[in-house]
mmCIF file of C-alpha atoms in Angstrom:
data_model
loop_
_atom_site.group_PDB
_atom_site.id
_atom_site.type_symbol
_atom_site.label_atom_id
_atom_site.label_comp_id
_atom_site.label_asym_id
_atom_site.label_seq_id
_atom_site.Cartn_x
_atom_site.Cartn_y
_atom_site.Cartn_z
ATOM 1 C CA UNK A 246 84.037 17.235 147.377
ATOM 2 C CA UNK A 247 80.920 19.308 146.649
ATOM 3 C CA UNK A 248 78.670 20.684 149.366
ATOM 4 C CA UNK A 249 75.005 19.826 149.839
ATOM 5 C CA UNK A 250 74.245 23.457 149.006
ATOM 6 C CA UNK A 251 74.264 22.478 145.323
ATOM 7 C CA UNK A 252 71.227 20.272 145.836
ATOM 8 C CA UNK A 253 69.506 23.036 147.829
ATOM 9 C CA UNK A 254 70.039 25.485 144.956
ATOM 10 C CA UNK A 255 68.598 22.983 142.480
ATOM 11 C CA UNK A 256 65.479 22.491 144.602
ATOM 12 C CA UNK A 257 64.705 26.202 145.002
ATOM 13 C CA UNK A 258 65.599 26.957 141.373
ATOM 14 C CA UNK A 259 68.521 29.311 142.011
ATOM 15 C CA UNK A 260 71.678 29.336 139.907
ATOM 16 C CA UNK A 261 75.172 29.635 141.317
ATOM 17 C CA UNK A 262 75.565 32.932 139.467
ATOM 18 C CA UNK A 263 72.397 34.325 141.083
ATOM 19 C CA UNK A 264 73.640 33.325 144.535
ATOM 20 C CA UNK A 265 77.075 34.853 143.917
ATOM 21 C CA UNK A 266 75.521 38.161 142.838
ATOM 22 C CA UNK A 267 73.800 38.533 146.234
ATOM 23 C CA UNK A 268 76.861 37.773 148.382
ATOM 24 C CA UNK A 269 79.378 40.513 149.132
ATOM 25 C CA UNK A 270 83.048 40.395 150.040
ATOM 26 C CA UNK A 271 84.649 42.649 152.662
ATOM 27 C CA UNK A 272 85.424 45.121 149.874
ATOM 28 C CA UNK A 273 81.705 45.504 149.116
ATOM 29 C CA UNK A 274 82.040 43.863 145.708
ATOM 30 C CA UNK A 275 79.766 40.947 144.810
ATOM 31 C CA UNK A 276 81.372 37.524 144.851
ATOM 32 C CA UNK A 277 82.389 36.205 141.454
ATOM 33 C CA UNK A 278 80.694 33.128 140.006
ATOM 34 C CA UNK A 279 84.063 31.383 139.922
ATOM 35 C CA UNK A 280 84.593 31.964 143.646
ATOM 36 C CA UNK A 281 81.122 30.613 144.418
ATOM 37 C CA UNK A 282 81.852 27.552 142.275
ATOM 38 C CA UNK A 283 84.980 26.884 144.335
ATOM 39 C CA UNK A 284 82.867 26.956 147.517
ATOM 40 C CA UNK A 285 80.067 24.748 146.251
ATOM 41 C CA UNK A 286 82.146 22.196 144.339
ATOM 42 C CA UNK A 287 85.346 22.043 146.377
ATOM 43 C CA UNK A 288 84.657 23.650 149.766
ATOM 44 C CA UNK A 289 87.327 26.281 149.049
ATOM 45 C CA UNK A 290 86.514 29.612 150.705
ATOM 46 C CA UNK A 291 87.953 32.994 149.600
ATOM 47 C CA UNK A 292 91.028 34.046 151.544
ATOM 48 C CA UNK A 293 90.129 37.750 151.280
ATOM 49 C CA UNK A 294 86.949 37.502 153.404
ATOM 50 C CA UNK A 295 86.157 35.674 156.630
ATOM 51 C CA UNK A 296 84.231 32.418 156.091
ATOM 52 C CA UNK A 297 81.512 33.328 158.634
ATOM 53 C CA UNK A 298 81.009 36.668 156.882
ATOM 54 C CA UNK A 299 80.323 34.854 153.570
ATOM 55 C CA UNK A 300 78.395 31.934 155.044
ATOM 56 C CA UNK A 301 75.936 34.155 156.951
ATOM 57 C CA UNK A 302 75.070 35.987 153.736
ATOM 58 C CA UNK A 303 74.536 32.717 151.871
ATOM 59 C CA UNK A 304 72.219 31.499 154.621
ATOM 60 C CA UNK A 305 70.170 34.702 154.480
ATOM 61 C CA UNK A 306 69.829 34.553 150.684
ATOM 62 C CA UNK A 307 68.753 30.900 150.744
ATOM 63 C CA UNK A 308 66.230 31.513 153.532
ATOM 64 C CA UNK A 309 64.687 34.404 151.576
ATOM 65 C CA UNK A 310 64.507 32.209 148.464
ATOM 66 C CA UNK A 311 62.505 29.493 150.204
ATOM 67 C CA UNK A 312 65.094 27.054 151.574
ATOM 68 C CA UNK A 313 64.201 25.370 154.876
ATOM 69 C CA UNK A 314 66.186 25.749 158.093
ATOM 70 C CA UNK A 315 67.247 22.098 157.938
ATOM 71 C CA UNK A 316 68.451 22.463 154.351
ATOM 72 C CA UNK A 317 70.496 25.521 155.248
ATOM 73 C CA UNK A 318 71.913 23.919 158.396
ATOM 74 C CA UNK A 319 73.091 20.836 156.520
ATOM 75 C CA UNK A 320 73.946 22.629 153.298
ATOM 76 C CA UNK A 321 77.561 23.244 154.266
ATOM 77 C CA UNK A 322 78.264 19.565 154.782
ATOM 78 C CA UNK A 323 80.024 17.495 152.118
ATOM 79 C CA UNK A 324 77.653 15.715 149.726
ATOM 80 C CA UNK A 325 79.149 12.255 149.339
ATOM 81 C CA UNK A 326 76.637 11.368 146.628
ATOM 82 C CA UNK A 327 77.822 14.119 144.293
ATOM 83 C CA UNK A 328 81.217 14.422 142.662
ATOM 84 C CA UNK A 329 82.578 17.619 141.177
ATOM 85 C CA UNK A 330 84.549 17.486 137.981
ATOM 86 C CA UNK A 331 87.570 19.431 136.910
ATOM 87 C CA UNK A 332 89.717 21.544 139.182
ATOM 88 C CA UNK A 333 89.059 24.624 141.291
ATOM 89 C CA UNK A 334 89.114 27.916 139.443
ATOM 90 C CA UNK A 335 92.337 29.492 140.675
ATOM 91 C CA UNK A 336 91.952 32.946 139.168
ATOM 92 C CA UNK A 337 88.337 34.046 139.228
ATOM 93 C CA UNK A 338 87.690 37.036 136.997
ATOM 94 C CA UNK A 339 85.477 39.909 138.107
ATOM 95 C CA UNK A 340 82.614 40.525 135.703
ATOM 96 C CA UNK A 341 82.194 44.276 135.288
ATOM 97 C CA UNK A 342 78.858 45.640 134.132
ATOM 98 C CA UNK A 343 78.952 49.193 132.808
ATOM 99 C CA UNK A 344 81.078 51.403 135.038
ATOM 100 C CA UNK A 345 80.432 49.521 138.290
ATOM 101 C CA UNK A 346 80.682 46.010 139.619
ATOM 102 C CA UNK A 347 78.581 46.684 142.714
ATOM 103 C CA UNK A 348 74.841 46.084 142.495
ATOM 104 C CA UNK A 349 72.540 47.354 145.229
ATOM 105 C CA UNK A 350 71.723 44.277 147.332
ATOM 106 C CA UNK A 351 68.005 45.009 147.587
ATOM 107 C CA UNK A 352 67.277 45.972 143.988
ATOM 108 C CA UNK A 353 65.970 43.472 141.421
ATOM 109 C CA UNK A 354 66.298 43.789 137.658
ATOM 110 C CA UNK A 355 62.555 44.108 137.307
ATOM 111 C CA UNK A 356 62.560 47.283 139.396
ATOM 112 C CA UNK A 357 65.663 48.988 138.017
ATOM 113 C CA UNK A 358 63.655 50.525 135.162
ATOM 114 C CA UNK A 359 62.005 53.009 137.494
ATOM 115 C CA UNK A 360 65.346 54.623 138.229
ATOM 116 C CA UNK A 361 65.559 55.822 134.636
ATOM 117 C CA UNK A 362 64.745 59.487 134.131
ATOM 118 C CA UNK A 363 61.271 60.256 132.765
ATOM 119 C CA UNK A 364 60.364 63.618 131.212
ATOM 120 C CA UNK A 365 56.984 65.250 131.774
ATOM 121 C CA UNK A 366 55.471 65.712 128.308
ATOM 122 C CA UNK A 367 53.774 68.974 127.233
ATOM 123 C CA UNK A 368 50.360 67.290 126.940
ATOM 124 C CA UNK A 369 50.551 66.129 130.562
ATOM 125 C CA UNK A 370 51.666 69.581 131.714
ATOM 126 C CA UNK A 371 48.632 71.172 130.081
ATOM 127 C CA UNK A 372 46.131 68.572 131.270
ATOM 128 C CA UNK A 373 47.199 68.649 134.930
ATOM 129 C CA UNK A 374 48.037 72.396 134.949
ATOM 130 C CA UNK A 375 51.661 71.831 135.875
ATOM 131 C CA UNK A 376 53.968 74.720 135.051
ATOM 132 C CA UNK A 377 57.010 72.605 135.932
ATOM 133 C CA UNK A 378 58.008 69.074 136.833
ATOM 134 C CA UNK A 379 56.765 68.484 140.413
ATOM 135 C CA UNK A 380 59.294 65.689 140.872
ATOM 136 C CA UNK A 381 62.323 67.507 139.494
ATOM 137 C CA UNK A 382 65.349 68.803 141.360
ATOM 138 C CA UNK A 383 64.624 70.577 144.636
ATOM 139 C CA UNK A 384 65.801 74.191 144.568
ATOM 140 C CA UNK A 385 64.271 75.545 147.777
ATOM 141 C CA UNK A 386 64.196 74.115 151.330
ATOM 142 C CA UNK A 387 60.428 74.651 151.442
ATOM 143 C CA UNK A 388 60.024 71.956 148.761
ATOM 144 C CA UNK A 389 61.683 69.253 150.856
ATOM 145 C CA UNK A 390 59.282 66.605 152.112
ATOM 146 C CA UNK A 391 60.441 65.479 155.548
ATOM 147 C CA UNK A 392 58.896 62.083 156.140
ATOM 148 C CA UNK A 393 59.782 60.367 159.408
ATOM 149 C CA UNK A 394 62.906 58.464 158.330
ATOM 150 C CA UNK A 395 64.317 61.410 156.379
ATOM 151 C CA UNK A 396 63.740 63.766 159.321
ATOM 152 C CA UNK A 397 65.528 61.384 161.686
ATOM 153 C CA UNK A 398 68.486 61.109 159.291
ATOM 154 C CA UNK A 399 68.571 64.911 159.014
ATOM 155 C CA UNK A 400 68.801 65.336 162.776
ATOM 156 C CA UNK A 401 71.370 62.542 163.084
ATOM 157 C CA UNK A 402 73.550 64.392 160.594
ATOM 158 C CA UNK A 403 73.035 67.630 162.507
ATOM 159 C CA UNK A 404 73.969 65.905 165.777
ATOM 160 C CA UNK A 405 77.238 64.767 164.228
ATOM 161 C CA UNK A 406 78.013 68.384 163.349
ATOM 162 C CA UNK A 407 76.903 69.947 166.645
ATOM 163 C CA UNK A 408 78.109 67.371 169.154
ATOM 164 C CA UNK A 409 81.044 65.626 167.509
ATOM 165 C CA UNK A 410 79.156 62.363 166.886
ATOM 166 C CA UNK A 411 80.072 59.636 164.381
ATOM 167 C CA UNK A 412 77.217 58.847 161.982
ATOM 168 C CA UNK A 413 76.685 56.978 158.728
ATOM 169 C CA UNK A 414 73.658 57.829 156.577
ATOM 170 C CA UNK A 415 73.005 54.832 154.348
ATOM 171 C CA UNK A 416 70.458 54.638 151.557
ATOM 172 C CA UNK A 417 69.846 53.248 148.101
ATOM 173 C CA UNK A 418 70.342 55.325 144.979
ATOM 174 C CA UNK A 419 67.595 57.953 144.823
ATOM 175 C CA UNK A 420 66.704 57.719 148.523
ATOM 176 C CA UNK A 421 67.433 61.393 149.242
ATOM 177 C CA UNK A 422 71.052 61.344 150.450
ATOM 178 C CA UNK A 423 72.218 64.172 148.177
ATOM 179 C CA UNK A 424 69.255 66.332 149.159
ATOM 180 C CA UNK A 425 70.098 65.655 152.797
ATOM 181 C CA UNK A 426 73.650 66.960 152.368
ATOM 182 C CA UNK A 427 72.565 69.969 150.306
ATOM 183 C CA UNK A 428 69.970 70.883 152.920
ATOM 184 C CA UNK A 429 72.644 70.677 155.626
ATOM 185 C CA UNK A 430 74.797 73.205 153.779
ATOM 186 C CA UNK A 431 71.849 75.576 153.370
ATOM 187 C CA UNK A 432 70.814 75.090 156.994
ATOM 188 C CA UNK A 433 74.233 76.143 158.235
ATOM 189 C CA UNK A 434 74.077 79.268 156.094
ATOM 190 C CA UNK A 435 70.404 80.015 156.721
ATOM 191 C CA UNK A 436 70.625 79.699 160.502
ATOM 192 C CA UNK A 437 74.050 81.387 160.541
ATOM 193 C CA UNK A 438 75.788 78.699 162.567
ATOM 194 C CA UNK A 439 79.497 78.937 163.267
ATOM 195 C CA UNK A 440 80.277 75.632 161.608
ATOM 196 C CA UNK A 441 82.880 74.481 159.117
ATOM 197 C CA UNK A 442 82.341 71.558 156.751
ATOM 198 C CA UNK A 443 85.469 69.586 155.930
ATOM 199 C CA UNK A 444 84.768 67.615 152.760
ATOM 200 C CA UNK A 445 87.695 65.423 151.642
ATOM 201 C CA UNK A 446 87.222 64.051 148.150
ATOM 202 C CA UNK A 447 89.103 63.197 144.995
ATOM 203 C CA UNK A 448 87.891 63.126 141.407
ATOM 204 C CA UNK A 449 86.752 59.649 140.330
ATOM 205 C CA UNK A 450 87.134 58.298 143.855
ATOM 206 C CA UNK A 451 87.234 54.514 143.997
ATOM 207 C CA UNK A 452 88.387 51.929 146.479
ATOM 208 C CA UNK A 453 91.454 50.739 144.542
ATOM 209 C CA UNK A 454 93.991 52.211 142.130
ATOM 210 C CA UNK A 455 92.822 49.741 139.480
ATOM 211 C CA UNK A 456 89.423 51.433 139.239
ATOM 212 C CA UNK A 457 90.139 55.063 140.105
ATOM 213 C CA UNK A 458 91.810 57.243 142.722
ATOM 214 C CA UNK A 459 91.432 56.119 146.367
ATOM 215 C CA UNK A 460 91.045 58.731 149.099
ATOM 216 C CA UNK A 461 94.071 58.496 151.380
ATOM 217 C CA UNK A 462 94.842 59.774 154.872
ATOM 218 C CA UNK A 463 96.980 62.560 153.381
ATOM 219 C CA UNK A 464 93.990 63.795 151.371
ATOM 220 C CA UNK A 465 91.928 64.074 154.564
ATOM 221 C CA UNK A 466 94.671 66.012 156.354
ATOM 222 C CA UNK A 467 95.123 68.394 153.417
ATOM 223 C CA UNK A 468 91.364 68.988 153.152
ATOM 224 C CA UNK A 469 91.199 69.773 156.869
ATOM 225 C CA UNK A 470 94.014 72.312 156.685
ATOM 226 C CA UNK A 471 92.567 73.995 153.598
ATOM 227 C CA UNK A 472 89.096 74.234 155.159
ATOM 228 C CA UNK A 473 90.440 75.849 158.351
ATOM 229 C CA UNK A 474 93.152 78.048 156.854
ATOM 230 C CA UNK A 475 93.266 78.284 153.024
ATOM 231 C CA UNK A 476 96.514 80.280 153.209
ATOM 232 C CA UNK A 477 98.406 77.806 155.397
ATOM 233 C CA UNK A 478 101.582 76.207 154.059
ATOM 234 C CA UNK A 479 101.126 72.442 154.165
ATOM 235 C CA UNK A 480 104.233 70.673 155.588
ATOM 236 C CA UNK A 481 105.888 67.903 153.618
ATOM 237 C CA UNK A 482 106.116 65.391 156.474
ATOM 238 C CA UNK A 483 102.904 63.492 157.271
ATOM 239 C CA UNK A 484 103.298 63.826 161.042
ATOM 240 C CA UNK A 485 103.830 67.582 160.801
ATOM 241 C CA UNK A 486 100.760 67.922 158.598
ATOM 242 C CA UNK A 487 98.608 66.002 161.050
ATOM 243 C CA UNK A 488 99.901 68.099 163.955
ATOM 244 C CA UNK A 489 99.066 71.287 162.042
ATOM 245 C CA UNK A 490 95.554 70.042 161.297
ATOM 246 C CA UNK A 491 95.091 69.148 164.965
ATOM 247 C CA UNK A 492 96.249 72.572 166.137
ATOM 248 C CA UNK A 493 94.035 74.403 163.640
ATOM 249 C CA UNK A 494 91.040 72.383 164.830
ATOM 250 C CA UNK A 495 91.852 73.199 168.448
ATOM 251 C CA UNK A 496 92.199 76.931 167.764
ATOM 252 C CA UNK A 497 88.999 77.045 165.725
ATOM 253 C CA UNK A 498 87.082 75.115 168.396
ATOM 254 C CA UNK A 499 88.156 77.583 171.096
ATOM 255 C CA UNK A 500 86.540 80.379 169.124
ATOM 256 C CA UNK A 501 83.216 78.523 169.379
ATOM 257 C CA UNK A 502 83.263 76.955 165.905
ATOM 258 C CA UNK A 503 81.963 73.448 165.215
ATOM 259 C CA UNK A 504 83.447 71.095 162.612
ATOM 260 C CA UNK A 505 81.977 68.258 160.574
ATOM 261 C CA UNK A 506 84.112 65.986 158.405
ATOM 262 C CA UNK A 507 81.729 64.860 155.673
ATOM 263 C CA UNK A 508 82.369 62.000 153.249
ATOM 264 C CA UNK A 509 79.953 61.522 150.354
ATOM 265 C CA UNK A 510 80.058 58.235 148.411
ATOM 266 C CA UNK A 511 81.693 56.795 151.522
ATOM 267 C CA UNK A 512 81.095 53.228 150.320
ATOM 268 C CA UNK A 513 84.035 53.829 147.942
ATOM 269 C CA UNK A 514 86.458 54.592 150.788
ATOM 270 C CA UNK A 515 89.278 52.050 151.177
ATOM 271 C CA UNK A 516 89.156 49.997 154.355
ATOM 272 C CA UNK A 517 92.518 51.422 155.427
ATOM 273 C CA UNK A 518 91.129 54.967 155.211
ATOM 274 C CA UNK A 519 88.041 54.005 157.219
ATOM 275 C CA UNK A 520 90.270 52.579 159.944
ATOM 276 C CA UNK A 521 92.207 55.844 160.163
ATOM 277 C CA UNK A 522 89.035 57.782 161.007
ATOM 278 C CA UNK A 523 89.394 56.515 164.582
ATOM 279 C CA UNK A 524 92.402 58.796 164.992
ATOM 280 C CA UNK A 525 90.295 61.810 164.010
ATOM 281 C CA UNK A 526 87.500 60.795 166.373
ATOM 282 C CA UNK A 527 89.950 60.801 169.245
ATOM 283 C CA UNK A 528 90.917 64.445 168.654
ATOM 284 C CA UNK A 529 89.762 66.474 171.657
ATOM 285 C CA UNK A 530 90.448 69.671 173.540
ATOM 286 C CA UNK A 531 90.105 68.363 177.072
ATOM 287 C CA UNK A 532 86.853 66.408 176.993
ATOM 288 C CA UNK A 533 85.388 68.403 174.102
ATOM 289 C CA UNK A 534 85.492 66.643 170.701
ATOM 290 C CA UNK A 535 87.037 68.764 167.965
ATOM 291 C CA UNK A 536 84.922 67.428 165.127
ATOM 292 C CA UNK A 537 82.145 65.079 164.112
ATOM 293 C CA UNK A 538 82.324 62.643 161.212
ATOM 294 C CA UNK A 539 79.513 61.769 158.812
ATOM 295 C CA UNK A 540 79.620 59.051 156.149
ATOM 296 C CA UNK A 541 76.975 59.277 153.427
ATOM 297 C CA UNK A 542 76.870 56.095 151.415
ATOM 298 C CA UNK A 543 75.013 53.361 149.598
ATOM 299 C CA UNK A 544 74.274 50.030 151.368
ATOM 300 C CA UNK A 545 77.613 48.536 150.308
ATOM 301 C CA UNK A 546 79.149 50.462 153.222
ATOM 302 C CA UNK A 547 77.256 48.274 155.706
ATOM 303 C CA UNK A 548 78.836 45.194 154.185
ATOM 304 C CA UNK A 549 82.283 46.729 154.400
ATOM 305 C CA UNK A 550 81.657 47.727 158.027
ATOM 306 C CA UNK A 551 80.444 44.320 159.115
ATOM 307 C CA UNK A 552 81.014 43.436 162.766
ATOM 308 C CA UNK A 553 82.627 40.238 161.489
ATOM 309 C CA UNK A 554 85.330 42.201 159.699
ATOM 310 C CA UNK A 555 88.147 42.460 162.270
ATOM 311 C CA UNK A 556 89.893 45.159 160.231
ATOM 312 C CA UNK A 557 87.193 47.740 161.020
ATOM 313 C CA UNK A 558 85.945 46.521 164.417
ATOM 314 C CA UNK A 559 87.142 49.638 166.262
ATOM 315 C CA UNK A 560 85.245 51.863 163.835
ATOM 316 C CA UNK A 561 82.068 49.782 163.931
ATOM 317 C CA UNK A 562 81.939 49.986 167.736
ATOM 318 C CA UNK A 563 81.835 53.792 167.558
ATOM 319 C CA UNK A 564 79.593 54.280 164.544
ATOM 320 C CA UNK A 565 75.811 54.698 164.473
ATOM 321 C CA UNK A 566 74.299 53.756 161.115
ATOM 322 C CA UNK A 567 71.071 55.485 160.098
ATOM 323 C CA UNK A 568 69.124 53.889 157.239
ATOM 324 C CA UNK A 569 67.122 55.974 154.773
ATOM 325 C CA UNK A 570 64.147 53.641 154.332
ATOM 326 C CA UNK A 571 61.571 53.644 151.491
ATOM 327 C CA UNK A 572 58.611 56.021 151.607
ATOM 328 C CA UNK A 573 56.016 53.223 151.698
ATOM 329 C CA UNK A 574 53.341 54.487 154.153
ATOM 330 C CA UNK A 575 54.469 58.086 153.553
ATOM 331 C CA UNK A 576 53.949 57.780 149.789
ATOM 332 C CA UNK A 577 50.670 59.708 149.572
ATOM 333 C CA UNK A 578 51.837 62.582 151.836
ATOM 334 C CA UNK A 579 54.999 62.758 149.726
ATOM 335 C CA UNK A 580 53.061 62.979 146.440
ATOM 336 C CA UNK A 581 50.681 65.521 147.989
ATOM 337 C CA UNK A 582 53.507 67.763 149.151
ATOM 338 C CA UNK A 583 55.390 67.666 145.847
ATOM 339 C CA UNK A 584 52.228 68.562 143.904
ATOM 340 C CA UNK A 585 51.333 71.289 146.402
ATOM 341 C CA UNK A 586 54.680 72.966 145.681
ATOM 342 C CA UNK A 587 53.358 73.372 142.118
ATOM 343 C CA UNK A 588 49.988 74.707 143.367
ATOM 344 C CA UNK A 589 48.218 71.506 142.350
ATOM 345 C CA UNK A 590 46.004 69.350 144.600
ATOM 346 C CA UNK A 591 46.622 65.618 144.941
ATOM 347 C CA UNK A 592 42.952 64.775 144.314
ATOM 348 C CA UNK A 593 43.071 66.624 140.996
ATOM 349 C CA UNK A 594 45.834 64.332 139.746
ATOM 350 C CA UNK A 595 45.609 60.928 141.471
ATOM 351 C CA UNK A 596 42.827 58.681 142.608
ATOM 352 C CA UNK A 597 43.450 57.210 146.067
ATOM 353 C CA UNK A 598 43.714 53.669 144.667
ATOM 354 C CA UNK A 599 46.606 54.784 142.472
ATOM 355 C CA UNK A 600 48.832 55.160 145.534
ATOM 356 C CA UNK A 601 48.469 51.502 146.514
ATOM 357 C CA UNK A 602 49.121 50.505 142.916
ATOM 358 C CA UNK A 603 52.304 52.585 142.832
ATOM 359 C CA UNK A 604 53.473 51.046 146.075
ATOM 360 C CA UNK A 605 52.835 47.599 144.621
ATOM 361 C CA UNK A 606 54.727 48.395 141.404
ATOM 362 C CA UNK A 607 57.715 49.486 143.451
ATOM 363 C CA UNK A 608 57.779 46.364 145.619
ATOM 364 C CA UNK A 609 59.240 43.013 144.651
ATOM 365 C CA UNK A 610 58.857 39.752 146.553
ATOM 366 C CA UNK A 611 61.877 37.468 146.874
ATOM 367 C CA UNK A 612 61.141 34.288 148.777
ATOM 368 C CA UNK A 613 59.198 35.358 151.851
ATOM 369 C CA UNK A 614 60.517 38.912 151.912
ATOM 370 C CA UNK A 615 59.173 42.063 150.245
ATOM 371 C CA UNK A 616 61.806 44.452 148.899
ATOM 372 C CA UNK A 617 60.714 48.029 148.267
ATOM 373 C CA UNK A 618 62.383 50.698 146.163
ATOM 374 C CA UNK A 619 59.735 53.262 147.021
ATOM 375 C CA UNK A 620 62.358 56.014 147.166
ATOM 376 C CA UNK A 621 61.862 59.604 145.939
ATOM 377 C CA UNK A 622 63.720 59.113 142.657
ATOM 378 C CA UNK A 623 61.868 55.927 141.726
ATOM 379 C CA UNK A 624 58.541 57.376 142.877
ATOM 380 C CA UNK A 625 59.071 60.516 140.797
ATOM 381 C CA UNK A 626 59.938 58.601 137.651
ATOM 382 C CA UNK A 627 56.961 56.268 138.026
ATOM 383 C CA UNK A 628 54.612 59.176 138.783
ATOM 384 C CA UNK A 629 55.731 61.039 135.660
ATOM 385 C CA UNK A 630 55.249 57.910 133.583
ATOM 386 C CA UNK A 631 51.696 57.653 134.930
ATOM 387 C CA UNK A 632 50.944 61.322 134.207
ATOM 388 C CA UNK A 633 52.145 60.898 130.634
ATOM 389 C CA UNK A 634 50.095 57.725 130.209
ATOM 390 C CA UNK A 635 46.943 59.394 131.575
ATOM 391 C CA UNK A 636 47.295 62.320 129.171
ATOM 392 C CA UNK A 637 47.726 59.967 126.224
ATOM 393 C CA UNK A 638 44.382 58.264 126.829
ATOM 394 C CA UNK A 639 42.605 61.423 127.970
ATOM 395 C CA UNK A 640 41.998 60.260 131.558
ATOM 396 C CA UNK A 641 41.164 63.077 133.961
ATOM 397 C CA UNK A 642 43.156 61.479 136.793
ATOM 398 C CA UNK A 643 45.721 58.726 137.308
ATOM 399 C CA UNK A 644 43.934 55.503 138.296
ATOM 400 C CA UNK A 645 45.206 52.200 139.648
ATOM 401 C CA UNK A 646 44.798 50.628 136.206
ATOM 402 C CA UNK A 647 46.901 53.359 134.627
ATOM 403 C CA UNK A 648 49.646 52.751 137.192
ATOM 404 C CA UNK A 649 49.601 49.012 136.536
ATOM 405 C CA UNK A 650 49.950 49.545 132.793
ATOM 406 C CA UNK A 651 52.397 52.464 132.818
#
């Protein structure tokens, strides 16, 4: 029998497909429309994810979309006045869009356009006296804008390296994660720290064999041995390899060296590999930890590391997650700093009202919740679009109206 949730969806104007797209499985993938149909029409829940894990997400989505508490509370009851037709879909097919089937949970279609690259046109360069793109790739540490959240994430990453902590840096695409890692590498070199980065990775890393090449425990062991002793002969047996990696870490630590095991794109790590990180965390020389671990990932990692997922509970209890939040209130200081790196003043390019307009363009309201993508990449692309638009109409500065129409 169907659930009362169907009637709730009809009242708030949400389709089953839209609901499915905002609900994630343990793997981090969005739920298929067929799986959501089985829940709503037949009360059949996926066997691959805990029911509470799915139900809590559905409740949150419905609440944000305008459903009442009473509707949500009673929505999972059987609706005796409705009758579903046909039979449950036994083999739901995953709909793949482009090269990924994971969509950032907080990003709407209307805002995705600002992630597209925008080139600064010659006319805009001349008008605003810009010798280069102020929002292009950062090539020098002095160009990095350290707003509050980014600075906290930077120090959390450093703490993992210095004190053997376990950290996850989580942020949307374009939030500054790559810059954070690149700055860490330069900081180690610039400040001449005795620190070794262990960076296990494989080409085209994905969670399953069907989509790419998963990172396995053996890959982590091999990367550790190669980082500590490139000339070492790697044993064939897994236990011998792990023992060698452990001994090399111990010897290196006794010389005063620190170690950080760093995983980029960590949201693509298989659950089994995440579970095995506990064994590395427990490596010590007496009471002194032999290495820290840092996961740098998109928000899908938080879904995979849910406290309701019993498979990763031991990892979750030891992991501190640091979110890279949108610029929002730091937007004007960010724009000012990026322009200053090009020897240009903010007031010569933007009117103050333009900042609020940019913030508004990069914010989308869903239900009673505002979702912002005011991240460096999106901000840069929107700013360049505004500069180009201002030069086209001959405006001396970017105004709020220009931002709204760009």
